[in-house]
Each structure stands twice: as C-alpha cells, then as structure tokens.
Amino acid sequence: EADIYQTPRYLVIGTGKKITLECSQTMGHDKMYWYQQDPGMELHLIHYSYGVNSTEKGDLSSESTVSRIRTEHFPLTLESARPSHTSQYLCASSEGRGGTQYFGPGTRLTVL
Amino acid sequence: GENVEQHPSTLSVQEGDSAVIKCTYSDSASNYFPWYKQELGKGPQLIIDIRSNVGEKKDQRIAVTLNKTAKHFSLHITETQPEDSAVYFCAASKAGVPSGGYNKLIFGAGTRLAVHP
C-alpha cells in the first residue's frame, strides 16, 4: 500500500480564483509526478520532479505550476482557475530507477 | 514518438469468465510494463507488473504475458468477479536507463471492464 496523499479530494471553485492542490508522500521517493485525467480517460503527464528543487514540464501543456522544496511535498498551483481546468489531477511518486509509480487518490477540480 | 496502444477500449464479460486486455508498445528499449486498475473516484492502483527479463508473471487470478519480439503484452484475468469491474491501464517505460533518472511511463488509453453477475 502506497502512502501518498492528496488534498482536497474535491474542489469546486469560481473562475479567477487561485488554487493549490496538495500532494505528499511518506515513502521518501525522489521522483514525483502530476497527471491530468478526465474521468476514466487517458492519463496525461503535466509536471514531474527528479528531486528537491527540480521541476520539469510534462507532455501535456498546462497553465499550472509546481514546486519541490521538500522531498515529500509536491504542490500544484493554478494562479487563475478557468472552466477549462476542470479535471481530475493525480499525483504519483517513484523511487530510484525502478519504474514503479504509486498514485494518490486524486483531486477532482471543478471550475465554475 | 513513444506510443502504447491498448485494446479493447471496453470489455463486457459474465462473472466467472476470463478477460484479456492487450497492449502494444513502440519503443523496443522499453523494459518495464505495469498494469493499473482504477476504480471510480480513485487513483490508479498497481495490480501487477513485468520486466523484460521474464515472459510471464502470475498473481492469483491475474497474469501478464510479454512478447518482446512482437512488442506486446497482455493482462489476463480469470474467474472474473463483479469487483473486477474498473478501468485498466497498461504502461511501458525504460526503467533504469542511464540517460536520465526519469521513469517516464507511457500509458495506454485504458480498457473499461464490466463484469456482469
């Protein structure tokens, strides 16, 4: 069982608001990821991090930003939410070069 | 670029039947192939994985087979139960490749499995 947590689980917010989605893992994994997924659909990588102070853009362009100040914490921020940002956001982590990624439960974001 | 194709997109079976989901990958250097199960409202959960040095792996009712020559791998679920109903994703990556520390997973588009009692 992977120990990776995401808060909030559900968020409904108005257009123009700034939001931060939290992701934390207690496994000491060096790599962390953010995916965007419409319900039951394909996963799209939007950000990843090799370790502290390392962040990279993923395959899908996103207006969100991320930071990695601590190993266990990888928050995602949207400065000004729009309806097009409505989606599920999944955080994951992995260790070393093993390849296995463990996912959190996700945050379902709805922007009105 | 790297690509993983997954079939079928939907699969409906009767309880007790077997279900098979197939994936094909494009990058011959891929060496790690996990399968994830995603239930409604939850994150994907790893159910089984296989590395390129083996051809088959089994865990109770679930098995995965790998054909490196043909570049495809399959998930087999036997004696299906209603709780197996979910979306299943295959993925491929080049784990441990020295060129970078990023274990990029290339996901298939998913298969929605429905098991009817």
PDB file of N, CA and C in Angstrom, chain B residues 6-79:
ATOM      1  N   GLN B   6      -3.731   0.212 -26.662  1.00  0.00           N
ATOM      2  CA  GLN B   6      -4.425  -0.720 -25.768  1.00  0.00           C
ATOM      3  C   GLN B   6      -5.771  -1.091 -26.380  1.00  0.00           C
ATOM      4  N   HIS B   7      -6.084  -2.398 -26.340  1.00  0.00           N
ATOM      5  CA  HIS B   7      -7.351  -2.896 -26.885  1.00  0.00           C
ATOM      6  C   HIS B   7      -7.893  -4.019 -26.006  1.00  0.00           C
ATOM      7  N   PRO B   8      -9.215  -4.144 -25.885  1.00  0.00           N
ATOM      8  CA  PRO B   8     -10.229  -3.233 -26.438  1.00  0.00           C
ATOM      9  C   PRO B   8     -10.413  -2.018 -25.530  1.00  0.00           C
ATOM     10  N   SER B   9     -11.196  -1.067 -25.950  1.00  0.00           N
ATOM     11  CA  SER B   9     -11.461   0.090 -25.115  1.00  0.00           C
ATOM     12  C   SER B   9     -12.555  -0.223 -24.089  1.00  0.00           C
ATOM     13  N   THR B  10     -13.453  -1.125 -24.436  1.00  0.00           N
ATOM     14  CA  THR B  10     -14.455  -1.599 -23.484  1.00  0.00           C
ATOM     15  C   THR B  10     -14.556  -3.114 -23.604  1.00  0.00           C
ATOM     16  N   LEU B  11     -14.845  -3.761 -22.478  1.00  0.00           N
ATOM     17  CA  LEU B  11     -14.925  -5.215 -22.439  1.00  0.00           C
ATOM     18  C   LEU B  11     -16.003  -5.599 -21.443  1.00  0.00           C
ATOM     19  N   SER B  12     -16.936  -6.398 -21.891  1.00  0.00           N
ATOM     20  CA  SER B  12     -18.032  -6.836 -21.034  1.00  0.00           C
ATOM     21  C   SER B  12     -18.021  -8.354 -20.967  1.00  0.00           C
ATOM     22  N   VAL B  13     -17.975  -8.898 -19.745  1.00  0.00           N
ATOM     23  CA  VAL B  13     -17.933 -10.351 -19.570  1.00  0.00           C
ATOM     24  C   VAL B  13     -18.910 -10.763 -18.490  1.00  0.00           C
ATOM     25  N   GLN B  14     -19.239 -12.044 -18.497  1.00  0.00           N
ATOM     26  CA  GLN B  14     -20.071 -12.595 -17.437  1.00  0.00           C
ATOM     27  C   GLN B  14     -19.177 -13.055 -16.286  1.00  0.00           C
ATOM     28  N   GLU B  15     -19.712 -12.933 -15.101  1.00  0.00           N
ATOM     29  CA  GLU B  15     -18.967 -13.379 -13.917  1.00  0.00           C
ATOM     30  C   GLU B  15     -18.488 -14.809 -14.120  1.00  0.00           C
ATOM     31  N   GLY B  16     -17.219 -15.038 -13.796  1.00  0.00           N
ATOM     32  CA  GLY B  16     -16.638 -16.369 -13.944  1.00  0.00           C
ATOM     33  C   GLY B  16     -15.882 -16.568 -15.247  1.00  0.00           C
ATOM     34  N   ASP B  17     -16.164 -15.723 -16.235  1.00  0.00           N
ATOM     35  CA  ASP B  17     -15.427 -15.806 -17.498  1.00  0.00           C
ATOM     36  C   ASP B  17     -14.039 -15.189 -17.335  1.00  0.00           C
ATOM     37  N   SER B  18     -13.217 -15.372 -18.350  1.00  0.00           N
ATOM     38  CA  SER B  18     -11.888 -14.752 -18.380  1.00  0.00           C
ATOM     39  C   SER B  18     -11.939 -13.455 -19.182  1.00  0.00           C
ATOM     40  N   ALA B  19     -11.042 -12.557 -18.864  1.00  0.00           N
ATOM     41  CA  ALA B  19     -10.926 -11.290 -19.600  1.00  0.00           C
ATOM     42  C   ALA B  19      -9.464 -11.107 -20.007  1.00  0.00           C
ATOM     43  N   VAL B  20      -9.268 -10.647 -21.236  1.00  0.00           N
ATOM     44  CA  VAL B  20      -7.920 -10.409 -21.743  1.00  0.00           C
ATOM     45  C   VAL B  20      -7.837  -9.013 -22.335  1.00  0.00           C
ATOM     46  N   ILE B  21      -6.837  -8.272 -21.928  1.00  0.00           N
ATOM     47  CA  ILE B  21      -6.589  -6.928 -22.439  1.00  0.00           C
ATOM     48  C   ILE B  21      -5.180  -6.910 -23.037  1.00  0.00           C
ATOM     49  N   LYS B  22      -5.056  -6.342 -24.220  1.00  0.00           N
ATOM     50  CA  LYS B  22      -3.785  -6.392 -24.936  1.00  0.00           C
ATOM     51  C   LYS B  22      -3.213  -4.997 -25.168  1.00  0.00           C
ATOM     52  N   CYS B  23      -1.893  -4.909 -25.075  1.00  0.00           N
ATOM     53  CA  CYS B  23      -1.209  -3.648 -25.338  1.00  0.00           C
ATOM     54  C   CYS B  23      -0.006  -3.885 -26.240  1.00  0.00           C
ATOM     55  N   THR B  24       0.256  -2.925 -27.087  1.00  0.00           N
ATOM     56  CA  THR B  24       1.409  -2.955 -27.980  1.00  0.00           C
ATOM     57  C   THR B  24       2.218  -1.689 -27.762  1.00  0.00           C
ATOM     58  N   TYR B  25       3.528  -1.839 -27.641  1.00  0.00           N
ATOM     59  CA  TYR B  25       4.380  -0.668 -27.430  1.00  0.00           C
ATOM     60  C   TYR B  25       5.301  -0.463 -28.627  1.00  0.00           C
ATOM     61  N   SER B  26       5.776   0.770 -28.785  1.00  0.00           N
ATOM     62  CA  SER B  26       6.551   1.096 -29.989  1.00  0.00           C
ATOM     63  C   SER B  26       8.057   1.128 -29.740  1.00  0.00           C
ATOM     64  N   ASP B  27       8.476   1.434 -28.504  1.00  0.00           N
ATOM     65  CA  ASP B  27       9.901   1.599 -28.219  1.00  0.00           C
ATOM     66  C   ASP B  27      10.506   0.259 -27.787  1.00  0.00           C
ATOM     67  N   SER B  28      11.366  -0.301 -28.605  1.00  0.00           N
ATOM     68  CA  SER B  28      11.938  -1.612 -28.308  1.00  0.00           C
ATOM     69  C   SER B  28      12.843  -1.598 -27.074  1.00  0.00           C
ATOM     70  N   ALA B  29      13.239  -0.404 -26.620  1.00  0.00           N
ATOM     71  CA  ALA B  29      14.076  -0.300 -25.419  1.00  0.00           C
ATOM     72  C   ALA B  29      13.250  -0.355 -24.131  1.00  0.00           C
ATOM     73  N   SER B  30      11.945  -0.359 -24.246  1.00  0.00           N
ATOM     74  CA  SER B  30      11.087  -0.453 -23.044  1.00  0.00           C
ATOM     75  C   SER B  30      11.364  -1.763 -22.331  1.00  0.00           C
ATOM     76  N   ASN B  31      11.435  -1.697 -21.001  1.00  0.00           N
ATOM     77  CA  ASN B  31      11.787  -2.902 -20.248  1.00  0.00           C
ATOM     78  C   ASN B  31      10.943  -3.116 -18.995  1.00  0.00           C
ATOM     79  N   TYR B  32       9.969  -2.241 -18.796  1.00  0.00           N
ATOM     80  CA  TYR B  32       9.134  -2.366 -17.598  1.00  0.00           C
ATOM     81  C   TYR B  32       7.693  -2.095 -17.990  1.00  0.00           C
ATOM     82  N   PHE B  33       6.774  -3.011 -17.576  1.00  0.00           N
ATOM     83  CA  PHE B  33       5.400  -2.954 -18.060  1.00  0.00           C
ATOM     84  C   PHE B  33       4.434  -3.179 -16.886  1.00  0.00           C
ATOM     85  N   PRO B  34       3.937  -2.098 -16.301  1.00  0.00           N
ATOM     86  CA  PRO B  34       2.973  -2.243 -15.206  1.00  0.00           C
ATOM     87  C   PRO B  34       1.541  -2.187 -15.714  1.00  0.00           C
ATOM     88  N   TRP B  35       0.650  -2.755 -14.915  1.00  0.00           N
ATOM     89  CA  TRP B  35      -0.789  -2.666 -15.157  1.00  0.00           C
ATOM     90  C   TRP B  35      -1.443  -2.013 -13.934  1.00  0.00           C
ATOM     91  N   TYR B  36      -2.331  -1.061 -14.210  1.00  0.00           N
ATOM     92  CA  TYR B  36      -3.029  -0.367 -13.149  1.00  0.00           C
ATOM     93  C   TYR B  36      -4.531  -0.589 -13.278  1.00  0.00           C
ATOM     94  N   LYS B  37      -5.170  -0.647 -12.118  1.00  0.00           N
ATOM     95  CA  LYS B  37      -6.625  -0.737 -12.046  1.00  0.00           C
ATOM     96  C   LYS B  37      -7.139   0.547 -11.409  1.00  0.00           C
ATOM     97  N   GLN B  38      -8.108   1.178 -12.048  1.00  0.00           N
ATOM     98  CA  GLN B  38      -8.654   2.408 -11.497  1.00  0.00           C
ATOM     99  C   GLN B  38     -10.160   2.265 -11.298  1.00  0.00           C
ATOM    100  N   GLU B  39     -10.561   2.309 -10.059  1.00  0.00           N
ATOM    101  CA  GLU B  39     -11.983   2.270  -9.726  1.00  0.00           C
ATOM    102  C   GLU B  39     -12.544   3.685  -9.692  1.00  0.00           C
ATOM    103  N   LEU B  40     -13.822   3.784  -9.798  1.00  0.00           N
ATOM    104  CA  LEU B  40     -14.488   5.073  -9.886  1.00  0.00           C
ATOM    105  C   LEU B  40     -14.133   5.959  -8.695  1.00  0.00           C
ATOM    106  N   GLY B  41     -13.658   7.163  -8.986  1.00  0.00           N
ATOM    107  CA  GLY B  41     -13.351   8.116  -7.926  1.00  0.00           C
ATOM    108  C   GLY B  41     -12.047   7.873  -7.196  1.00  0.00           C
ATOM    109  N   LYS B  42     -11.223   6.952  -7.707  1.00  0.00           N
ATOM    110  CA  LYS B  42      -9.957   6.639  -7.047  1.00  0.00           C
ATOM    111  C   LYS B  42      -8.785   6.814  -8.000  1.00  0.00           C
ATOM    112  N   GLY B  43      -7.589   6.822  -7.431  1.00  0.00           N
ATOM    113  CA  GLY B  43      -6.397   6.859  -8.256  1.00  0.00           C
ATOM    114  C   GLY B  43      -6.051   5.470  -8.767  1.00  0.00           C
ATOM    115  N   PRO B  44      -5.250   5.383  -9.827  1.00  0.00           N
ATOM    116  CA  PRO B  44      -4.832   4.074 -10.346  1.00  0.00           C
ATOM    117  C   PRO B  44      -4.041   3.304  -9.299  1.00  0.00           C
ATOM    118  N   GLN B  45      -4.299   2.006  -9.239  1.00  0.00           N
ATOM    119  CA  GLN B  45      -3.602   1.141  -8.288  1.00  0.00           C
ATOM    120  C   GLN B  45      -2.845   0.075  -9.066  1.00  0.00           C
ATOM    121  N   LEU B  46      -1.567  -0.073  -8.778  1.00  0.00           N
ATOM    122  CA  LEU B  46      -0.759  -1.099  -9.428  1.00  0.00           C
ATOM    123  C   LEU B  46      -1.265  -2.482  -9.049  1.00  0.00           C
ATOM    124  N   ILE B  47      -1.554  -3.313 -10.046  1.00  0.00           N
ATOM    125  CA  ILE B  47      -2.038  -4.662  -9.747  1.00  0.00           C
ATOM    126  C   ILE B  47      -1.018  -5.735 -10.101  1.00  0.00           C
ATOM    127  N   ILE B  48      -0.207  -5.499 -11.098  1.00  0.00           N
ATOM    128  CA  ILE B  48       0.833  -6.442 -11.474  1.00  0.00           C
ATOM    129  C   ILE B  48       1.783  -5.743 -12.433  1.00  0.00           C
ATOM    130  N   ASP B  49       3.015  -6.173 -12.455  1.00  0.00           N
ATOM    131  CA  ASP B  49       3.972  -5.618 -13.409  1.00  0.00           C
ATOM    132  C   ASP B  49       4.917  -6.716 -13.869  1.00  0.00           C
ATOM    133  N   ILE B  50       5.589  -6.456 -14.969  1.00  0.00           N
ATOM    134  CA  ILE B  50       6.525  -7.439 -15.505  1.00  0.00           C
ATOM    135  C   ILE B  50       7.712  -6.698 -16.094  1.00  0.00           C
ATOM    136  N   ARG B  51       8.881  -7.292 -15.969  1.00  0.00           N
ATOM    137  CA  ARG B  51      10.083  -6.709 -16.555  1.00  0.00           C
ATOM    138  C   ARG B  51      10.505  -7.571 -17.734  1.00  0.00           C
ATOM    139  N   SER B  52      11.344  -6.994 -18.574  1.00  0.00           N
ATOM    140  CA  SER B  52      11.614  -7.618 -19.868  1.00  0.00           C
ATOM    141  C   SER B  52      12.434  -8.898 -19.779  1.00  0.00           C
ATOM    142  N   ASN B  53      12.933  -9.232 -18.599  1.00  0.00           N
ATOM    143  CA  ASN B  53      13.727 -10.445 -18.476  1.00  0.00           C
ATOM    144  C   ASN B  53      12.880 -11.698 -18.199  1.00  0.00           C
ATOM    145  N   VAL B  54      11.544 -11.509 -18.128  1.00  0.00           N
ATOM    146  CA  VAL B  54      10.653 -12.656 -17.950  1.00  0.00           C
ATOM    147  C   VAL B  54       9.528 -12.578 -18.976  1.00  0.00           C
ATOM    148  N   GLY B  55       8.926 -13.730 -19.262  1.00  0.00           N
ATOM    149  CA  GLY B  55       7.877 -13.760 -20.261  1.00  0.00           C
ATOM    150  C   GLY B  55       6.476 -13.810 -19.684  1.00  0.00           C
ATOM    151  N   GLU B  56       6.383 -14.204 -18.416  1.00  0.00           N
ATOM    152  CA  GLU B  56       5.066 -14.332 -17.811  1.00  0.00           C
ATOM    153  C   GLU B  56       5.184 -14.177 -16.305  1.00  0.00           C
ATOM    154  N   LYS B  57       4.142 -13.609 -15.722  1.00  0.00           N
ATOM    155  CA  LYS B  57       4.090 -13.444 -14.275  1.00  0.00           C
ATOM    156  C   LYS B  57       2.643 -13.617 -13.838  1.00  0.00           C
ATOM    157  N   LYS B  58       2.468 -14.318 -12.725  1.00  0.00           N
ATOM    158  CA  LYS B  58       1.106 -14.613 -12.276  1.00  0.00           C
ATOM    159  C   LYS B  58       0.947 -14.255 -10.800  1.00  0.00           C
ATOM    160  N   ASP B  59      -0.231 -13.735 -10.473  1.00  0.00           N
ATOM    161  CA  ASP B  59      -0.552 -13.431  -9.087  1.00  0.00           C
ATOM    162  C   ASP B  59      -2.020 -13.783  -8.882  1.00  0.00           C
ATOM    163  N   GLN B  60      -2.264 -14.942  -8.362  1.00  0.00           N
ATOM    164  CA  GLN B  60      -3.614 -15.451  -8.115  1.00  0.00           C
ATOM    165  C   GLN B  60      -4.411 -15.468  -9.424  1.00  0.00           C
ATOM    166  N   ARG B  61      -5.467 -14.662  -9.554  1.00  0.00           N
ATOM    167  CA  ARG B  61      -6.299 -14.719 -10.758  1.00  0.00           C
ATOM    168  C   ARG B  61      -5.773 -13.824 -11.883  1.00  0.00           C
ATOM    169  N   ILE B  62      -4.702 -13.131 -11.631  1.00  0.00           N
ATOM    170  CA  ILE B  62      -4.185 -12.174 -12.616  1.00  0.00           C
ATOM    171  C   ILE B  62      -2.846 -12.659 -13.153  1.00  0.00           C
ATOM    172  N   ALA B  63      -2.667 -12.531 -14.455  1.00  0.00           N
ATOM    173  CA  ALA B  63      -1.398 -12.889 -15.080  1.00  0.00           C
ATOM    174  C   ALA B  63      -1.079 -11.885 -16.170  1.00  0.00           C
ATOM    175  N   VAL B  64       0.192 -11.691 -16.406  1.00  0.00           N
ATOM    176  CA  VAL B  64       0.631 -10.835 -17.504  1.00  0.00           C
ATOM    177  C   VAL B  64       1.646 -11.615 -18.330  1.00  0.00           C
ATOM    178  N   THR B  65       1.525 -11.506 -19.640  1.00  0.00           N
ATOM    179  CA  THR B  65       2.468 -12.143 -20.556  1.00  0.00           C
ATOM    180  C   THR B  65       3.136 -11.073 -21.392  1.00  0.00           C
ATOM    181  N   LEU B  66       4.377 -11.310 -21.753  1.00  0.00           N
ATOM    182  CA  LEU B  66       5.160 -10.349 -22.527  1.00  0.00           C
ATOM    183  C   LEU B  66       5.801 -11.050 -23.713  1.00  0.00           C
ATOM    184  N   ASN B  67       5.634 -10.477 -24.889  1.00  0.00           N
ATOM    185  CA  ASN B  67       6.292 -10.954 -26.099  1.00  0.00           C
ATOM    186  C   ASN B  67       7.166  -9.813 -26.613  1.00  0.00           C
ATOM    187  N   LYS B  68       8.454  -9.876 -26.290  1.00  0.00           N
ATOM    188  CA  LYS B  68       9.364  -8.785 -26.659  1.00  0.00           C
ATOM    189  C   LYS B  68       9.573  -8.680 -28.158  1.00  0.00           C
ATOM    190  N   THR B  69       9.549  -9.792 -28.828  1.00  0.00           N
ATOM    191  CA  THR B  69       9.755  -9.791 -30.275  1.00  0.00           C
ATOM    192  C   THR B  69       8.640  -9.024 -30.975  1.00  0.00           C
ATOM    193  N   ALA B  70       7.429  -9.322 -30.562  1.00  0.00           N
ATOM    194  CA  ALA B  70       6.280  -8.667 -31.165  1.00  0.00           C
ATOM    195  C   ALA B  70       5.960  -7.336 -30.507  1.00  0.00           C
ATOM    196  N   LYS B  71       6.625  -7.033 -29.422  1.00  0.00           N
ATOM    197  CA  LYS B  71       6.400  -5.807 -28.655  1.00  0.00           C
ATOM    198  C   LYS B  71       4.956  -5.684 -28.190  1.00  0.00           C
ATOM    199  N   HIS B  72       4.455  -6.753 -27.599  1.00  0.00           N
ATOM    200  CA  HIS B  72       3.147  -6.627 -26.978  1.00  0.00           C
ATOM    201  C   HIS B  72       3.075  -7.424 -25.690  1.00  0.00           C
ATOM    202  N   PHE B  73       2.192  -6.986 -24.825  1.00  0.00           N
ATOM    203  CA  PHE B  73       1.980  -7.622 -23.540  1.00  0.00           C
ATOM    204  C   PHE B  73       0.496  -7.618 -23.214  1.00  0.00           C
ATOM    205  N   SER B  74       0.082  -8.584 -22.433  1.00  0.00           N
ATOM    206  CA  SER B  74      -1.348  -8.775 -22.193  1.00  0.00           C
ATOM    207  C   SER B  74      -1.630  -9.036 -20.719  1.00  0.00           C
ATOM    208  N   LEU B  75      -2.802  -8.616 -20.302  1.00  0.00           N
ATOM    209  CA  LEU B  75      -3.301  -8.878 -18.950  1.00  0.00           C
ATOM    210  C   LEU B  75      -4.410  -9.914 -19.054  1.00  0.00           C
ATOM    211  N   HIS B  76      -4.316 -10.938 -18.215  1.00  0.00           N
ATOM    212  CA  HIS B  76      -5.308 -11.998 -18.210  1.00  0.00           C
ATOM    213  C   HIS B  76      -5.928 -12.062 -16.817  1.00  0.00           C
ATOM    214  N   ILE B  77      -7.244 -11.964 -16.769  1.00  0.00           N
ATOM    215  CA  ILE B  77      -7.951 -12.107 -15.501  1.00  0.00           C
ATOM    216  C   ILE B  77      -8.858 -13.325 -15.624  1.00  0.00           C
ATOM    217  N   THR B  78      -8.658 -14.297 -14.758  1.00  0.00           N
ATOM    218  CA  THR B  78      -9.501 -15.498 -14.791  1.00  0.00           C
ATOM    219  C   THR B  78     -10.562 -15.413 -13.687  1.00  0.00           C
ATOM    220  N   GLU B  79     -11.619 -16.197 -13.883  1.00  0.00           N
ATOM    221  CA  GLU B  79     -12.706 -16.263 -12.890  1.00  0.00           C
ATOM    222  C   GLU B  79     -13.125 -14.868 -12.440  1.00  0.00           C
TER     223      GLU B  79
END
